[in-house]
Amino acid sequence: ERLTRMLTTTTALLRVAVLAATARAFRTPLAAAPTIAPRRTTVVVAGIFDGVKDAFSQDVSILEDDRVTPFDRWLGIDVRSDDSKSERYSVPDDFVDSMDAANYVVARLPKPMGIVFEENDPATGGVFVASLADGGAAATDGVVQTGDQLVAVGPTLCKGSDFDACLAAIQASEADKTKLVFFRGGPSSLYGNLGASDEWMAEFMDKQRAHP
């Protein structure tokens, strides 16, 4: 009887073992857990002089006038580039030397002269020949041309004078033929930095007064 119980127990254990093995064989395997890559943190280490390098490596345009310091001006040193100097002191294509007597013409005309004068820019003053009347004294004489700058009326210097002053000088002339001196060039050549110096103009007028 005891042996029978042992056999029964052994048989039951074997059945349990077989069932357990079968269950493991048909069990669905679990999905592998995803692998998580460790995060990498980038740390930027800036040197002490990195900001200074960035400041000097930027493309910053420097104006030519900024190159000249007050100390440079005091010493008379010009540190501007050659291109800036040539641009500032460049001579226009239509430049006519107003310190050359060959660029002046003299006309002696009776009244009415047949000349229409107009004022230059107020910044320079003076008047120029705007047009000539057809058949007038100036057109017939052939010396005066459109664009000529009036410099003198007789012994009176009219360079830089306004319209009324120039007209008054012509009206005040009592000669049968009034002497008019013209500069054959534009106002930019007669006035401003490119114009004749006061000394040269004074000497020029002395010569004109010597030949009324």
Short mmCIF file of C-alpha atoms in Angstrom, two decimals:
data_model
loop_
_atom_site.label_atom_id
_atom_site.label_comp_id
_atom_site.label_asym_id
_atom_site.label_seq_id
_atom_site.Cartn_x
_atom_site.Cartn_y
_atom_site.Cartn_z
CA GLU A 1 0.00 0.00 0.00
CA ARG A 2 2.80 2.37 0.84
CA LEU A 3 4.53 1.48 -2.40
CA THR A 4 1.33 2.17 -4.30
CA ARG A 5 1.06 5.68 -2.80
CA MET A 6 4.68 6.46 -3.74
CA LEU A 7 4.08 5.41 -7.31
CA THR A 8 0.93 7.52 -7.47
CA THR A 9 2.80 10.55 -6.13
CA THR A 10 5.70 10.03 -8.54
CA THR A 11 3.30 9.77 -11.48
CA ALA A 12 1.58 13.02 -10.43
CA LEU A 13 4.91 14.84 -10.20
CA LEU A 14 5.90 13.63 -13.64
CA ARG A 15 2.64 14.95 -15.08
CA VAL A 16 3.21 18.31 -13.48
CA ALA A 17 6.76 18.45 -14.91
CA VAL A 18 5.53 17.56 -18.39
CA LEU A 19 2.81 20.22 -18.23
CA ALA A 20 5.33 22.82 -17.07
CA ALA A 21 7.73 22.00 -19.91
CA THR A 22 4.93 22.20 -22.44
CA ALA A 23 3.84 25.58 -21.13
CA ARG A 24 7.39 26.94 -21.47
CA ALA A 25 7.62 25.69 -25.02
CA PHE A 26 4.45 27.55 -26.13
CA ARG A 27 5.03 30.77 -24.09
CA THR A 28 5.41 33.94 -26.27
CA PRO A 29 8.81 35.49 -25.68
CA LEU A 30 8.77 39.06 -24.34
CA ALA A 31 10.04 41.84 -26.61
CA ALA A 32 13.53 42.92 -25.82
CA ALA A 33 13.69 46.14 -23.95
CA PRO A 34 14.93 49.00 -26.18
CA THR A 35 18.48 50.02 -25.65
CA ILE A 36 18.76 53.67 -24.67
CA ALA A 37 21.95 55.30 -25.77
CA PRO A 38 23.52 57.49 -23.15
CA ARG A 39 23.11 61.24 -23.81
CA ARG A 40 26.22 63.18 -24.64
CA THR A 41 26.45 66.77 -23.51
CA THR A 42 28.78 69.09 -25.41
CA VAL A 43 30.47 71.67 -23.27
CA VAL A 44 31.95 74.69 -25.07
CA VAL A 45 35.00 76.00 -23.36
CA ALA A 46 35.74 79.62 -24.33
CA GLY A 47 39.18 81.01 -23.93
CA ILE A 48 39.90 84.33 -22.34
CA PHE A 49 40.77 86.00 -25.66
CA ASP A 50 38.00 84.47 -27.80
CA GLY A 51 35.83 87.60 -27.50
CA VAL A 52 38.76 89.78 -28.45
CA LYS A 53 39.48 87.65 -31.53
CA ASP A 54 35.84 87.88 -32.63
CA ALA A 55 35.85 91.63 -32.21
CA PHE A 56 38.91 92.07 -34.41
CA SER A 57 37.83 89.49 -36.98
CA GLN A 58 34.57 91.28 -37.85
CA ASP A 59 34.35 93.15 -41.13
CA VAL A 60 33.90 96.70 -39.92
CA SER A 61 34.19 99.51 -42.44
CA ILE A 62 36.28 102.46 -41.31
CA LEU A 63 35.47 105.88 -42.71
CA GLU A 64 38.43 107.73 -44.11
CA ASP A 65 37.80 110.72 -41.83
CA ASP A 66 37.91 108.42 -38.80
CA ARG A 67 41.51 107.54 -39.60
CA VAL A 68 42.63 111.09 -38.90
CA THR A 69 42.98 111.83 -35.21
CA PRO A 70 43.25 115.33 -33.66
CA PHE A 71 46.91 114.57 -33.00
CA ASP A 72 47.41 113.82 -36.70
CA ARG A 73 45.77 117.12 -37.64
CA TRP A 74 47.94 119.00 -35.13
CA LEU A 75 51.10 117.50 -36.63
CA GLY A 76 49.83 117.93 -40.17
CA ILE A 77 49.93 114.17 -40.82
CA ASP A 78 47.54 112.79 -43.42
CA VAL A 79 46.90 109.08 -42.77
CA ARG A 80 44.07 108.65 -45.25
CA SER A 81 44.38 106.19 -48.08
CA ASP A 82 45.69 107.25 -51.48
CA ASP A 83 42.27 106.55 -53.05
CA SER A 84 40.58 108.92 -50.62
CA LYS A 85 43.13 111.65 -51.26
CA SER A 86 42.84 111.35 -55.02
CA GLU A 87 39.04 111.44 -54.81
CA ARG A 88 39.07 114.58 -52.66
CA TYR A 89 41.60 116.43 -54.80
CA SER A 90 40.53 115.11 -58.17
CA VAL A 91 40.16 117.66 -60.96
CA PRO A 92 36.88 117.56 -62.96
CA ASP A 93 37.05 116.76 -66.66
CA ASP A 94 35.71 120.20 -67.62
CA PHE A 95 38.30 122.07 -65.56
CA VAL A 96 39.70 125.27 -67.10
CA ASP A 97 42.65 126.98 -65.44
CA SER A 98 41.40 130.36 -64.20
CA MET A 99 44.97 131.43 -63.43
CA ASP A 100 45.89 131.35 -67.10
CA ALA A 101 45.27 134.65 -68.90
CA ALA A 102 44.78 132.75 -72.14
CA ASN A 103 41.40 131.54 -70.81
CA TYR A 104 40.02 135.10 -70.66
CA VAL A 105 38.51 137.08 -73.53
CA VAL A 106 37.90 140.82 -73.88
CA ALA A 107 34.98 142.35 -75.78
CA ARG A 108 34.30 146.04 -76.36
CA LEU A 109 30.63 146.51 -77.10
CA PRO A 110 28.22 149.43 -77.55
CA LYS A 111 24.87 149.56 -75.79
CA PRO A 112 22.54 147.83 -76.07
CA MET A 113 24.87 144.86 -76.09
CA GLY A 114 22.33 142.13 -76.82
CA ILE A 115 23.53 139.89 -73.94
CA VAL A 116 21.22 138.06 -71.57
CA PHE A 117 22.96 137.47 -68.22
CA GLU A 118 21.92 134.99 -65.54
CA GLU A 119 23.19 134.50 -62.01
CA ASN A 120 25.29 131.54 -60.96
CA ASP A 121 24.50 129.55 -57.86
CA PRO A 122 24.20 131.92 -54.88
CA ALA A 123 26.99 129.99 -53.17
CA THR A 124 29.48 131.37 -55.70
CA GLY A 125 27.79 134.50 -57.01
CA GLY A 126 28.63 136.12 -60.32
CA VAL A 127 26.79 136.06 -63.63
CA PHE A 128 27.28 134.27 -66.94
CA VAL A 129 26.10 134.73 -70.51
CA ALA A 130 22.84 132.82 -70.86
CA SER A 131 22.16 133.80 -74.48
CA LEU A 132 22.91 136.34 -77.20
CA ALA A 133 20.28 138.30 -79.07
CA ASP A 134 20.20 137.55 -82.77
CA GLY A 135 21.67 140.47 -84.66
CA GLY A 136 22.73 142.18 -81.43
CA ALA A 137 26.06 143.87 -80.83
CA ALA A 138 27.60 140.86 -79.03
CA ALA A 139 26.44 138.32 -81.63
CA THR A 140 27.73 140.52 -84.44
CA ASP A 141 31.08 141.08 -82.72
CA GLY A 142 31.56 137.33 -82.33
CA VAL A 143 33.83 137.38 -79.25
CA VAL A 144 31.35 136.60 -76.48
CA GLN A 145 29.98 133.07 -76.28
CA THR A 146 27.18 131.46 -74.31
CA GLY A 147 28.44 130.25 -70.94
CA ASP A 148 31.17 132.87 -70.55
CA GLN A 149 31.58 134.12 -66.97
CA LEU A 150 31.60 137.90 -66.54
CA VAL A 151 34.74 138.95 -64.64
CA ALA A 152 35.01 142.71 -65.10
CA VAL A 153 33.23 145.71 -66.60
CA GLY A 154 35.82 148.31 -67.48
CA PRO A 155 38.01 148.79 -64.40
CA THR A 156 35.39 147.27 -62.06
CA LEU A 157 35.85 143.68 -60.88
CA CYS A 158 32.48 141.89 -61.08
CA LYS A 159 33.67 138.39 -60.25
CA GLY A 160 31.34 137.04 -57.56
CA SER A 161 28.98 140.04 -57.68
CA ASP A 162 25.23 139.57 -57.91
CA PHE A 163 23.11 140.37 -60.95
CA ASP A 164 22.15 143.88 -59.85
CA ALA A 165 25.76 144.91 -59.16
CA CYS A 166 26.94 143.63 -62.55
CA LEU A 167 24.09 145.37 -64.38
CA ALA A 168 24.81 148.60 -62.50
CA ALA A 169 28.46 148.47 -63.57
CA ILE A 170 27.42 148.17 -67.23
CA GLN A 171 24.90 150.98 -66.93
CA ALA A 172 27.48 153.22 -65.26
CA SER A 173 29.86 152.96 -68.20
CA GLU A 174 29.97 156.16 -70.27
CA ALA A 175 32.30 154.86 -72.98
CA ASP A 176 31.06 154.45 -76.54
CA LYS A 177 32.14 150.85 -76.27
CA THR A 178 32.24 149.25 -72.84
CA LYS A 179 35.09 146.85 -72.11
CA LEU A 180 33.89 143.49 -70.79
CA VAL A 181 36.24 140.77 -69.53
CA PHE A 182 34.98 137.19 -69.55
CA PHE A 183 36.38 133.88 -68.30
CA ARG A 184 35.82 131.08 -70.78
CA GLY A 185 35.06 128.27 -68.38
CA GLY A 186 32.52 127.06 -65.87
CA PRO A 187 31.85 128.50 -62.42
CA SER A 188 33.54 125.54 -60.71
CA SER A 189 36.81 126.55 -62.38
CA LEU A 190 36.50 130.24 -61.54
CA TYR A 191 35.23 129.97 -57.95
CA GLY A 192 35.99 127.79 -54.96
CA ASN A 193 39.12 125.75 -54.37
CA LEU A 194 39.89 125.51 -58.09
CA GLY A 195 39.39 129.21 -58.76
CA ALA A 196 42.05 131.87 -59.19
CA SER A 197 43.63 133.24 -56.04
CA ASP A 198 42.88 136.80 -54.95
CA GLU A 199 46.51 137.76 -55.55
CA TRP A 200 46.49 136.47 -59.11
CA MET A 201 43.16 138.14 -59.86
CA ALA A 202 44.36 141.47 -58.45
CA GLU A 203 47.46 141.35 -60.66
CA PHE A 204 45.32 140.38 -63.65
CA MET A 205 42.98 143.33 -63.09
CA ASP A 206 45.92 145.75 -62.82
CA LYS A 207 46.97 144.66 -66.30
CA GLN A 208 43.41 145.11 -67.63
CA ARG A 209 43.15 148.63 -66.15
CA ALA A 210 46.38 149.51 -67.88
CA HIS A 211 44.63 148.83 -71.22
CA PRO A 212 41.13 150.34 -70.95
#
